[in-house]
Amino acid sequence: MTSYNKFDTSVINLEKIQDKKFSIPTYQRPYVWKELQITKLLKDCSVSFLNNPDDSYFIGTVLTSDKTTYSELIDGQQRFTTLWLIAVVFHKLKIESSIVNYLKVGKELRLGFEIRKEVEHYFELLEKHPEDAIKKYSEEELNKQLYLKDIAKAVTTIEGILLSLENDSKQKLDLKEFGDFLYKKVLMINNVTPKNIDLNKLFATINNSGIQLEQTDIV
């Protein structure tokens, strides 16, 4: 097998990539996760945490391309962005959990956007002043913002779910410990592309298939 075809595969968690910055490329669609997908992610993780807090929990695969100073997210944007927004809510609620380390790399945001500067500016406001970010747009204004509307709604959704989990009398979920679990125990398989691969063609293949590529498909 030539080096052109060789993908590098590793198991990652948020803690393991704490020194990495990620960029959302121009060909990516907007963030589109709704309450259903966000609820499933948080509820599934919370069940794993409550039942087996010392065990790892796998949430899927991502596909990245390593650049000089950052990694490009080819597949996995929705999960990476959702995890970032979860970290924002922990920050907003002033919960001192290790997941807030996912927000930034040094002084820079963890996630960058090649052309969607309105999203990057909104992320900066979320990190610095989350309350102001939530109040920045009315619902009518948000519905006109293709790249922002689901991001802003997701913050409210995530906060509601986390507070509901914390206040559930049957399970008594500790949010600080849950945030640590999300940061250290939630795992993904990261497939890193070869240097010379056509990323646009690869993304189109993934997007047109409607399913996520596993390592066996890629090789």
Coordinates of C-alpha atoms in Angstrom, one line a residue:
M1 CA 0.0 0.0 0.0
T2 CA 1.4 3.4 -1.0
S3 CA 1.7 6.3 1.5
Y4 CA -1.0 8.0 -0.7
N5 CA -3.6 5.5 0.5
K6 CA -2.5 5.2 4.1
F7 CA -4.8 6.7 6.8
D8 CA -3.6 7.2 10.3
T9 CA -6.1 6.0 12.8
S10 CA -6.1 6.6 16.6
V11 CA -8.5 6.8 19.5
I12 CA -9.0 10.3 20.9
N13 CA -10.9 12.1 23.6
L14 CA -11.1 15.8 24.3
E15 CA -8.3 15.7 26.7
K16 CA -6.0 14.0 24.2
I17 CA -6.5 16.8 21.6
Q18 CA -6.2 19.7 24.1
D19 CA -3.3 21.2 22.2
K20 CA -5.0 20.9 18.8
K21 CA -7.0 23.6 16.9
F22 CA -9.6 22.6 14.4
S23 CA -10.9 24.4 11.3
I24 CA -14.3 24.0 9.6
P25 CA -13.6 24.1 5.9
T26 CA -15.5 26.1 3.3
Y27 CA -17.2 23.1 1.8
Q28 CA -18.9 22.0 5.1
R29 CA -22.6 22.5 5.6
P30 CA -23.8 24.7 8.5
Y31 CA -24.3 23.3 12.0
V32 CA -27.7 21.6 11.8
W33 CA -28.1 19.4 14.9
K34 CA -31.5 19.8 16.5
E35 CA -32.9 18.9 20.0
L36 CA -33.3 15.3 19.0
Q37 CA -29.6 14.7 18.2
I38 CA -28.3 16.8 21.1
T39 CA -30.6 15.0 23.6
K40 CA -29.5 11.6 22.3
L41 CA -25.9 12.5 22.7
L42 CA -26.2 13.9 26.2
K43 CA -28.7 11.3 27.5
D44 CA -26.6 8.4 26.1
C45 CA -23.4 9.8 27.7
S46 CA -25.2 10.5 31.0
V47 CA -26.5 6.8 31.1
S48 CA -23.0 5.6 30.5
F49 CA -21.6 7.9 33.2
L50 CA -24.2 7.0 35.8
N51 CA -23.8 3.2 35.2
N52 CA -20.1 3.0 34.5
P53 CA -18.3 6.2 35.4
D54 CA -14.8 4.7 35.1
D55 CA -15.4 3.1 31.7
S56 CA -15.0 4.9 28.3
Y57 CA -17.9 5.6 26.0
F58 CA -17.5 5.6 22.2
I59 CA -19.5 8.1 20.1
G60 CA -18.3 7.5 16.6
T61 CA -15.6 8.3 14.1
V62 CA -14.2 11.6 12.8
L63 CA -12.1 12.4 9.7
T64 CA -9.5 15.1 9.8
S65 CA -6.5 16.4 7.8
D66 CA -3.5 17.7 9.6
K67 CA -2.2 21.1 8.5
T68 CA 0.8 23.0 9.9
T69 CA -0.9 24.7 12.8
Y70 CA -4.4 23.1 12.9
S71 CA -6.5 20.1 11.8
E72 CA -9.2 20.4 9.2
L73 CA -12.5 18.7 10.1
I74 CA -13.7 16.8 7.1
D75 CA -16.3 14.7 8.9
G76 CA -17.5 15.1 12.5
Q77 CA -18.2 18.8 12.5
Q78 CA -21.6 18.3 14.1
R79 CA -20.3 16.3 17.1
F80 CA -17.2 18.5 17.6
T81 CA -19.3 21.7 17.5
T82 CA -21.9 20.2 19.9
L83 CA -19.2 19.2 22.4
W84 CA -17.9 22.8 22.1
L85 CA -21.3 24.2 22.8
I86 CA -21.7 21.8 25.8
A87 CA -18.4 23.2 27.1
V88 CA -19.8 26.7 26.7
V89 CA -22.9 25.9 28.8
F90 CA -20.6 24.5 31.5
H91 CA -18.7 27.8 31.3
K92 CA -22.0 29.8 31.4
L93 CA -23.2 27.9 34.4
K94 CA -19.8 28.5 36.1
I95 CA -19.3 24.7 36.6
E96 CA -15.6 24.2 37.2
S97 CA -15.2 21.0 35.1
S98 CA -12.3 20.0 32.9
I99 CA -14.6 20.2 29.8
V100 CA -14.2 24.0 29.7
N101 CA -10.6 23.4 28.6
Y102 CA -12.1 22.4 25.2
L103 CA -13.1 26.0 24.5
K104 CA -9.7 27.4 23.7
V105 CA -6.2 26.5 22.7
G106 CA -4.1 29.2 24.5
K107 CA -5.8 32.4 23.6
E108 CA -7.5 31.1 20.4
L109 CA -10.9 29.4 20.0
R110 CA -10.7 25.6 19.6
L111 CA -12.8 25.8 16.4
G112 CA -12.2 28.1 13.5
F113 CA -14.2 28.8 10.4
E114 CA -12.6 29.5 7.0
I115 CA -15.2 31.9 5.6
R116 CA -18.1 32.0 8.1
K117 CA -16.7 34.9 10.2
E118 CA -20.2 35.6 11.6
V119 CA -20.0 32.2 13.3
E120 CA -16.5 32.7 14.5
H121 CA -17.5 36.1 16.0
Y122 CA -20.6 34.5 17.7
F123 CA -18.4 31.8 19.1
E124 CA -16.0 34.4 20.5
L125 CA -19.0 36.2 22.1
L126 CA -20.3 32.9 23.5
E127 CA -16.9 32.2 25.1
K128 CA -16.5 35.7 26.6
H129 CA -20.0 36.7 27.4
P130 CA -22.5 33.7 26.9
E131 CA -25.5 35.6 28.4
D132 CA -25.0 38.5 25.9
A133 CA -24.6 36.0 23.0
I134 CA -27.9 34.3 23.8
K135 CA -29.7 37.7 23.9
K136 CA -28.0 39.1 20.8
Y137 CA -30.7 38.0 18.3
S138 CA -34.5 37.7 18.6
E139 CA -36.1 34.4 17.3
E140 CA -37.2 36.2 14.2
E141 CA -33.7 37.5 13.5
L142 CA -32.1 34.0 14.2
N143 CA -34.4 32.3 11.7
K144 CA -32.8 34.5 9.0
Q145 CA -29.3 33.5 10.1
L146 CA -28.6 30.3 8.2
Y147 CA -25.3 29.6 9.9
L148 CA -26.2 30.8 13.4
K149 CA -29.8 29.8 14.1
D150 CA -29.2 26.1 15.1
I151 CA -26.0 27.1 17.1
A152 CA -27.9 29.6 19.2
K153 CA -30.8 27.3 19.8
A154 CA -28.4 24.4 20.7
V155 CA -27.0 26.4 23.6
T156 CA -30.5 26.8 25.1
T157 CA -31.3 23.1 24.5
I158 CA -28.1 21.9 26.1
E159 CA -28.6 24.1 29.2
G160 CA -32.1 22.8 29.6
I161 CA -31.0 19.1 29.3
L162 CA -28.1 19.5 31.7
L163 CA -30.2 21.2 34.4
S164 CA -32.9 18.6 33.9
L165 CA -30.3 15.8 34.4
E166 CA -28.9 17.5 37.5
N167 CA -32.4 18.0 39.0
D168 CA -33.6 14.5 38.3
S169 CA -34.4 13.1 41.7
K170 CA -33.9 9.5 40.6
Q171 CA -30.3 9.8 39.3
K172 CA -28.7 12.9 40.9
L173 CA -26.2 13.6 38.2
D174 CA -23.2 15.6 39.4
L175 CA -22.5 18.1 36.5
K176 CA -18.9 18.7 37.4
E177 CA -18.1 15.0 37.4
F178 CA -20.2 14.6 34.2
G179 CA -18.2 17.3 32.5
D180 CA -15.0 15.5 33.5
F181 CA -16.4 12.3 32.0
L182 CA -17.2 14.0 28.7
Y183 CA -13.7 15.5 28.6
K184 CA -11.8 12.3 29.5
K185 CA -13.9 9.3 28.9
V186 CA -16.0 10.0 25.7
L187 CA -14.0 8.5 22.8
M188 CA -13.9 8.9 19.0
I189 CA -11.9 7.2 16.3
N190 CA -9.9 9.8 14.5
N191 CA -9.0 8.9 10.9
V192 CA -6.3 11.3 9.6
T193 CA -6.0 11.6 5.8
P194 CA -2.9 11.1 3.8
K195 CA -1.2 14.4 2.7
N196 CA -1.9 14.2 -1.0
I197 CA -5.6 13.3 -0.9
D198 CA -8.3 15.4 -2.6
L199 CA -10.3 16.6 0.4
N200 CA -13.1 18.1 -1.6
K201 CA -13.6 14.8 -3.4
L202 CA -13.4 12.8 -0.2
F203 CA -16.0 15.1 1.5
A204 CA -18.3 14.8 -1.5
T205 CA -18.1 11.0 -1.3
I206 CA -19.0 11.0 2.4
N207 CA -21.8 13.6 1.8
N208 CA -23.3 11.8 -1.2
S209 CA -23.3 8.4 0.5
G210 CA -25.4 9.8 3.4
I211 CA -23.5 7.6 5.8
Q212 CA -20.3 8.0 7.8
L213 CA -17.2 6.2 6.4
E214 CA -15.6 3.7 8.6
Q215 CA -11.9 2.8 8.4
T216 CA -12.6 -0.3 6.4
D217 CA -14.5 1.8 3.8
I218 CA -11.7 4.4 3.6
V219 CA -8.9 1.9 3.1

